[in-house]
Amino acid sequence: MVDSSRRSRQVMSNHNRCWIWGRHVVLETLQAGRWPILELLVGEQMEERLLADSIRLAERADVPLNVVSEAMLTKSCRTAEHQGFAARMAPFPYLTPSQFSSGLPDNPVIAILDRLQDPFNFGAIIRCASTLGVDGIVVSDREQVEINSQVARSSVGAVNYLPIAQASDLVAAVDQFHDRGCQIIGGTEKADRPLYQADFRRPSVLIIGNEGRGIRPELLGRCDVSVSIPMSGQIGSLNAAVAAGIMFYEMRRQRSLPPVSR
């Protein structure tokens, strides 16, 4: 039986998932060759050098390219902010959990996102992870925003390079990482231990929860330790992407330190 709520989400997100636009993200996606492009539209007013580059990349990737009017571009992607580029996309090619695990280094840093709903948060987290040394991200195939145009644009093209897996059971995925020797760390504002007291030099999985509800109890119960970001001031919480960036930076900082003498 098809999950009707999931089918509804797919229908509602279908347009945004099928089109990406903007010069940088479209050309980056075309050049990376990871996310299949079904059709590339380029504005008829495009400068010759960019048009020639687009044709060369499209031919190399065997992607149909059509030169169209600005009005057709705007109609296709439903925005005038296309910068002369729009691409109709196939569904994003998530890795399976086994594919993801087989590509990990010996001492990985992994982020698991639990039911993120905001595409801009998701894209910003992918961007932060890519720039701060996280080895990959795992998300659920339910209650999680899909990789769509907003996610791609917010990631500034990082969706094309960072390993991203989709799992049907995040609890089982966490258990598998734990069996592999990874410590499981929950990032939650309710934790008493500050972020910097965790030892991120070990193989680590960091769980980041839903924007409003945090980490679900069954995942939080799998954590070896929970940490929070020390804060002051009148606002007692952070945007999920901002919090993720801070935690990723602390991971990177600790791993750049010289080994401790024994």
mmCIF file of C-alpha atoms in Angstrom:
data_model
loop_
_atom_site.group_PDB
_atom_site.id
_atom_site.type_symbol
_atom_site.label_atom_id
_atom_site.label_comp_id
_atom_site.label_asym_id
_atom_site.label_seq_id
_atom_site.Cartn_x
_atom_site.Cartn_y
_atom_site.Cartn_z
ATOM 1 C CA MET A 1 0.000 0.000 0.000
ATOM 2 C CA VAL A 2 1.283 3.485 -0.895
ATOM 3 C CA ASP A 3 1.730 5.888 2.040
ATOM 4 C CA SER A 4 -0.833 8.578 1.126
ATOM 5 C CA SER A 5 0.878 11.289 3.185
ATOM 6 C CA ARG A 6 4.180 10.574 1.469
ATOM 7 C CA ARG A 7 2.521 10.561 -1.967
ATOM 8 C CA SER A 8 0.953 13.940 -1.121
ATOM 9 C CA ARG A 9 4.356 15.356 -0.164
ATOM 10 C CA GLN A 10 5.816 14.100 -3.439
ATOM 11 C CA VAL A 11 3.052 15.759 -5.445
ATOM 12 C CA MET A 12 3.393 19.037 -3.556
ATOM 13 C CA SER A 13 7.177 19.118 -4.005
ATOM 14 C CA ASN A 14 7.200 17.793 -7.581
ATOM 15 C CA HIS A 15 7.688 21.140 -9.338
ATOM 16 C CA ASN A 16 10.496 22.313 -7.083
ATOM 17 C CA ARG A 17 12.239 18.965 -7.321
ATOM 18 C CA CYS A 18 12.086 18.854 -11.124
ATOM 19 C CA TRP A 19 13.613 22.256 -11.930
ATOM 20 C CA ILE A 20 16.746 24.034 -10.786
ATOM 21 C CA TRP A 21 17.801 27.436 -12.046
ATOM 22 C CA GLY A 22 20.565 30.037 -11.811
ATOM 23 C CA ARG A 23 23.883 30.157 -13.650
ATOM 24 C CA HIS A 24 26.105 28.812 -10.893
ATOM 25 C CA VAL A 25 23.989 25.930 -9.626
ATOM 26 C CA VAL A 26 22.964 24.723 -13.103
ATOM 27 C CA LEU A 27 26.491 24.786 -14.556
ATOM 28 C CA GLU A 28 27.931 23.240 -11.372
ATOM 29 C CA THR A 29 25.374 20.438 -11.556
ATOM 30 C CA LEU A 30 26.000 19.907 -15.263
ATOM 31 C CA GLN A 31 29.755 19.777 -14.791
ATOM 32 C CA ALA A 32 29.644 17.481 -11.749
ATOM 33 C CA GLY A 33 27.535 14.923 -13.611
ATOM 34 C CA ARG A 34 26.096 13.407 -10.446
ATOM 35 C CA TRP A 35 22.454 14.548 -10.549
ATOM 36 C CA PRO A 36 20.970 13.616 -13.958
ATOM 37 C CA ILE A 37 19.671 16.537 -16.024
ATOM 38 C CA LEU A 38 16.806 15.651 -18.347
ATOM 39 C CA GLU A 39 16.750 18.943 -20.249
ATOM 40 C CA LEU A 40 18.838 22.127 -20.165
ATOM 41 C CA LEU A 41 17.320 25.477 -21.142
ATOM 42 C CA VAL A 42 19.595 28.433 -21.938
ATOM 43 C CA GLY A 43 18.353 31.947 -22.628
ATOM 44 C CA GLU A 44 18.686 33.268 -26.167
ATOM 45 C CA GLN A 45 20.398 36.406 -24.854
ATOM 46 C CA MET A 46 23.237 34.406 -23.267
ATOM 47 C CA GLU A 47 26.715 35.694 -24.072
ATOM 48 C CA GLU A 48 28.533 33.591 -26.644
ATOM 49 C CA ARG A 49 31.268 32.310 -24.356
ATOM 50 C CA LEU A 50 28.819 30.974 -21.769
ATOM 51 C CA LEU A 51 26.613 29.477 -24.455
ATOM 52 C CA ALA A 52 29.594 27.700 -26.005
ATOM 53 C CA ASP A 53 30.658 26.367 -22.585
ATOM 54 C CA SER A 54 27.104 25.168 -21.918
ATOM 55 C CA ILE A 55 26.887 23.378 -25.265
ATOM 56 C CA ARG A 56 30.253 21.683 -24.675
ATOM 57 C CA LEU A 57 29.281 20.481 -21.189
ATOM 58 C CA ALA A 58 25.825 19.340 -22.341
ATOM 59 C CA GLU A 59 27.277 17.358 -25.241
ATOM 60 C CA ARG A 60 29.811 15.707 -22.939
ATOM 61 C CA ALA A 61 27.019 14.699 -20.527
ATOM 62 C CA ASP A 62 24.593 13.772 -23.338
ATOM 63 C CA VAL A 63 22.047 16.309 -22.046
ATOM 64 C CA PRO A 64 19.545 17.868 -24.507
ATOM 65 C CA LEU A 65 20.079 21.650 -24.681
ATOM 66 C CA ASN A 66 17.523 24.114 -26.003
ATOM 67 C CA VAL A 67 18.033 27.846 -26.512
ATOM 68 C CA VAL A 68 14.775 29.559 -25.553
ATOM 69 C CA SER A 69 13.356 32.999 -24.869
ATOM 70 C CA GLU A 70 13.588 34.652 -21.473
ATOM 71 C CA ALA A 71 9.811 34.310 -21.221
ATOM 72 C CA MET A 72 10.022 30.549 -21.754
ATOM 73 C CA LEU A 73 12.713 30.255 -19.078
ATOM 74 C CA THR A 74 10.578 32.176 -16.609
ATOM 75 C CA LYS A 75 7.541 30.053 -17.435
ATOM 76 C CA SER A 76 9.475 26.791 -17.054
ATOM 77 C CA CYS A 77 11.001 27.467 -13.648
ATOM 78 C CA ARG A 78 8.341 29.970 -12.502
ATOM 79 C CA THR A 79 10.821 32.644 -11.536
ATOM 80 C CA ALA A 80 12.547 35.499 -13.324
ATOM 81 C CA GLU A 81 15.705 34.899 -11.257
ATOM 82 C CA HIS A 82 17.011 32.179 -13.568
ATOM 83 C CA GLN A 83 20.023 34.177 -14.897
ATOM 84 C CA GLY A 84 19.479 32.552 -18.280
ATOM 85 C CA PHE A 85 19.757 28.933 -17.072
ATOM 86 C CA ALA A 86 17.179 26.330 -16.066
ATOM 87 C CA ALA A 87 17.392 22.545 -15.921
ATOM 88 C CA ARG A 88 14.707 19.888 -15.627
ATOM 89 C CA MET A 89 15.999 17.283 -13.227
ATOM 90 C CA ALA A 90 15.550 13.593 -12.553
ATOM 91 C CA PRO A 91 14.992 12.656 -8.885
ATOM 92 C CA PHE A 92 18.143 13.207 -6.824
ATOM 93 C CA PRO A 93 20.324 10.052 -6.745
ATOM 94 C CA TYR A 94 20.670 9.422 -3.008
ATOM 95 C CA LEU A 95 23.150 6.759 -1.969
ATOM 96 C CA THR A 96 21.885 3.655 -0.227
ATOM 97 C CA PRO A 97 23.153 3.148 3.338
ATOM 98 C CA SER A 98 25.472 0.362 2.160
ATOM 99 C CA GLN A 99 26.909 2.517 -0.656
ATOM 100 C CA PHE A 100 27.403 5.353 1.808
ATOM 101 C CA SER A 101 29.159 3.159 4.388
ATOM 102 C CA SER A 102 31.482 1.574 1.833
ATOM 103 C CA GLY A 103 32.868 4.988 0.881
ATOM 104 C CA LEU A 104 33.661 6.201 4.402
ATOM 105 C CA PRO A 105 37.227 6.715 5.686
ATOM 106 C CA ASP A 106 38.520 4.864 8.736
ATOM 107 C CA ASN A 107 37.839 7.759 11.125
ATOM 108 C CA PRO A 108 34.666 9.344 9.759
ATOM 109 C CA VAL A 109 32.551 12.290 10.803
ATOM 110 C CA ILE A 110 28.935 11.711 9.781
ATOM 111 C CA ALA A 111 25.831 13.868 10.199
ATOM 112 C CA ILE A 112 22.375 12.346 10.550
ATOM 113 C CA LEU A 113 19.475 14.742 10.019
ATOM 114 C CA ASP A 114 16.270 13.757 11.780
ATOM 115 C CA ARG A 115 13.158 15.039 9.946
ATOM 116 C CA LEU A 116 14.361 18.430 8.721
ATOM 117 C CA GLN A 117 11.521 20.275 7.015
ATOM 118 C CA ASP A 118 13.030 23.530 5.785
ATOM 119 C CA PRO A 119 14.846 23.292 2.422
ATOM 120 C CA PHE A 120 17.040 26.316 3.166
ATOM 121 C CA ASN A 121 18.181 24.768 6.451
ATOM 122 C CA PHE A 122 18.904 21.498 4.665
ATOM 123 C CA GLY A 123 20.870 23.196 1.898
ATOM 124 C CA ALA A 124 22.853 25.348 4.339
ATOM 125 C CA ILE A 125 23.740 22.263 6.408
ATOM 126 C CA ILE A 126 24.972 20.474 3.269
ATOM 127 C CA ARG A 127 27.093 23.524 2.433
ATOM 128 C CA CYS A 128 28.565 23.684 5.959
ATOM 129 C CA ALA A 129 29.229 19.948 6.008
ATOM 130 C CA SER A 130 31.026 20.121 2.669
ATOM 131 C CA THR A 131 33.278 22.993 3.740
ATOM 132 C CA LEU A 132 34.038 21.782 7.286
ATOM 133 C CA GLY A 133 35.173 18.228 6.639
ATOM 134 C CA VAL A 134 32.054 16.175 7.320
ATOM 135 C CA ASP A 135 32.286 12.933 5.345
ATOM 136 C CA GLY A 136 28.597 12.661 4.510
ATOM 137 C CA ILE A 137 24.988 13.080 5.543
ATOM 138 C CA VAL A 138 22.248 10.516 6.125
ATOM 139 C CA VAL A 139 18.551 11.440 6.031
ATOM 140 C CA SER A 140 15.281 9.538 6.304
ATOM 141 C CA ASP A 141 13.028 8.811 3.355
ATOM 142 C CA ARG A 142 10.058 10.027 5.438
ATOM 143 C CA GLU A 143 9.228 13.376 7.107
ATOM 144 C CA GLN A 144 12.334 14.876 5.493
ATOM 145 C CA VAL A 145 12.418 17.577 2.856
ATOM 146 C CA GLU A 146 13.643 16.215 -0.472
ATOM 147 C CA ILE A 147 16.636 17.655 -2.303
ATOM 148 C CA ASN A 148 14.973 20.189 -4.586
ATOM 149 C CA SER A 149 15.795 23.529 -6.189
ATOM 150 C CA GLN A 150 15.841 25.454 -2.893
ATOM 151 C CA VAL A 151 18.114 22.872 -1.266
ATOM 152 C CA ALA A 152 20.447 22.877 -4.263
ATOM 153 C CA ARG A 153 20.652 26.686 -4.355
ATOM 154 C CA SER A 154 21.137 26.989 -0.578
ATOM 155 C CA SER A 155 23.948 24.448 -0.736
ATOM 156 C CA VAL A 156 25.652 26.525 -3.485
ATOM 157 C CA GLY A 157 26.133 23.345 -5.491
ATOM 158 C CA ALA A 158 27.507 21.216 -2.628
ATOM 159 C CA VAL A 159 24.724 18.652 -3.212
ATOM 160 C CA ASN A 160 26.786 17.581 -6.215
ATOM 161 C CA TYR A 161 29.825 16.582 -4.168
ATOM 162 C CA LEU A 162 28.956 15.606 -0.584
ATOM 163 C CA PRO A 163 27.854 11.962 -0.117
ATOM 164 C CA ILE A 164 24.160 11.987 0.896
ATOM 165 C CA ALA A 165 22.309 8.774 1.732
ATOM 166 C CA GLN A 166 18.629 8.123 2.284
ATOM 167 C CA ALA A 167 17.599 5.451 4.797
ATOM 168 C CA SER A 168 14.223 3.892 5.519
ATOM 169 C CA ASP A 169 15.141 3.447 9.202
ATOM 170 C CA LEU A 170 17.437 5.986 10.873
ATOM 171 C CA VAL A 171 17.504 4.024 14.133
ATOM 172 C CA ALA A 172 18.875 0.973 12.294
ATOM 173 C CA ALA A 173 21.396 3.209 10.498
ATOM 174 C CA VAL A 174 22.583 4.616 13.825
ATOM 175 C CA ASP A 175 22.941 1.099 15.238
ATOM 176 C CA GLN A 176 25.045 0.066 12.246
ATOM 177 C CA PHE A 177 27.375 3.031 12.684
ATOM 178 C CA HIS A 178 27.674 2.234 16.394
ATOM 179 C CA ASP A 179 28.561 -1.392 15.609
ATOM 180 C CA ARG A 180 31.232 -0.051 13.259
ATOM 181 C CA GLY A 181 32.866 1.744 16.209
ATOM 182 C CA CYS A 182 31.400 5.235 15.867
ATOM 183 C CA GLN A 183 30.319 7.200 18.903
ATOM 184 C CA ILE A 184 26.794 8.605 18.574
ATOM 185 C CA ILE A 185 26.423 12.241 19.615
ATOM 186 C CA GLY A 186 23.126 14.076 19.900
ATOM 187 C CA GLY A 187 23.063 17.811 19.397
ATOM 188 C CA THR A 188 20.296 19.170 21.618
ATOM 189 C CA GLU A 189 19.768 22.386 23.545
ATOM 190 C CA LYS A 190 18.472 20.272 26.458
ATOM 191 C CA ALA A 191 21.859 18.630 27.063
ATOM 192 C CA ASP A 192 23.926 19.636 30.102
ATOM 193 C CA ARG A 193 27.304 18.846 28.540
ATOM 194 C CA PRO A 194 28.767 21.670 26.423
ATOM 195 C CA LEU A 195 29.799 20.924 22.857
ATOM 196 C CA TYR A 196 33.536 21.357 23.439
ATOM 197 C CA GLN A 197 33.630 18.547 26.030
ATOM 198 C CA ALA A 198 32.831 15.905 23.421
ATOM 199 C CA ASP A 199 35.795 14.124 21.824
ATOM 200 C CA PHE A 200 35.248 14.504 18.090
ATOM 201 C CA ARG A 201 38.650 13.073 17.225
ATOM 202 C CA ARG A 202 37.093 9.627 17.424
ATOM 203 C CA PRO A 203 34.841 8.223 14.664
ATOM 204 C CA SER A 204 31.682 10.245 15.231
ATOM 205 C CA VAL A 205 28.050 10.431 14.185
ATOM 206 C CA LEU A 206 26.316 13.705 15.021
ATOM 207 C CA ILE A 207 22.508 13.694 15.074
ATOM 208 C CA ILE A 208 20.738 16.980 14.334
ATOM 209 C CA GLY A 209 17.023 17.086 15.048
ATOM 210 C CA ASN A 210 13.893 18.603 13.584
ATOM 211 C CA GLU A 211 13.664 22.406 13.659
ATOM 212 C CA GLY A 212 10.755 22.439 16.107
ATOM 213 C CA ARG A 213 10.745 19.068 17.889
ATOM 214 C CA GLY A 214 14.438 18.231 18.074
ATOM 215 C CA ILE A 215 15.737 14.659 17.998
ATOM 216 C CA ARG A 216 13.042 12.020 18.340
ATOM 217 C CA PRO A 217 13.266 9.972 21.594
ATOM 218 C CA GLU A 218 14.155 6.661 19.948
ATOM 219 C CA LEU A 219 17.208 8.256 18.307
ATOM 220 C CA LEU A 220 18.156 10.275 21.365
ATOM 221 C CA GLY A 221 18.111 7.041 23.361
ATOM 222 C CA ARG A 222 20.803 5.634 21.034
ATOM 223 C CA CYS A 223 23.223 8.493 21.762
ATOM 224 C CA ASP A 224 26.391 7.823 23.764
ATOM 225 C CA VAL A 225 26.459 11.497 24.729
ATOM 226 C CA SER A 226 24.322 14.576 24.151
ATOM 227 C CA VAL A 227 25.824 18.036 23.825
ATOM 228 C CA SER A 228 24.569 21.601 23.618
ATOM 229 C CA ILE A 229 26.024 24.876 22.361
ATOM 230 C CA PRO A 230 26.713 27.279 25.252
ATOM 231 C CA MET A 231 24.722 30.466 24.698
ATOM 232 C CA SER A 232 23.918 33.740 26.374
ATOM 233 C CA GLY A 233 21.439 36.518 25.688
ATOM 234 C CA GLN A 234 17.671 36.599 25.474
ATOM 235 C CA ILE A 235 17.211 34.062 22.625
ATOM 236 C CA GLY A 236 17.691 30.528 23.863
ATOM 237 C CA SER A 237 17.883 28.599 20.620
ATOM 238 C CA LEU A 238 19.577 28.598 17.226
ATOM 239 C CA ASN A 239 18.468 27.917 13.680
ATOM 240 C CA ALA A 240 19.215 24.263 12.805
ATOM 241 C CA ALA A 241 21.699 25.213 10.076
ATOM 242 C CA VAL A 242 23.533 27.691 12.330
ATOM 243 C CA ALA A 243 23.741 25.116 15.125
ATOM 244 C CA ALA A 244 25.010 22.483 12.685
ATOM 245 C CA GLY A 245 27.691 24.837 11.383
ATOM 246 C CA ILE A 246 28.946 25.536 14.907
ATOM 247 C CA MET A 247 29.074 21.828 15.757
ATOM 248 C CA PHE A 248 30.811 20.969 12.476
ATOM 249 C CA TYR A 249 33.395 23.670 13.163
ATOM 250 C CA GLU A 250 34.121 22.233 16.624
ATOM 251 C CA MET A 251 34.632 18.824 15.009
ATOM 252 C CA ARG A 252 37.027 20.356 12.498
ATOM 253 C CA ARG A 253 38.858 22.348 15.205
ATOM 254 C CA GLN A 254 39.460 19.305 17.385
ATOM 255 C CA ARG A 255 40.669 17.210 14.487
ATOM 256 C CA SER A 256 43.169 19.889 13.469
ATOM 257 C CA LEU A 257 44.840 19.834 16.895
ATOM 258 C CA PRO A 258 48.173 17.980 17.297
ATOM 259 C CA PRO A 259 47.951 14.517 18.848
ATOM 260 C CA VAL A 260 47.945 14.433 22.640
ATOM 261 C CA SER A 261 51.254 13.197 24.111
ATOM 262 C CA ARG A 262 50.931 10.171 26.334
#
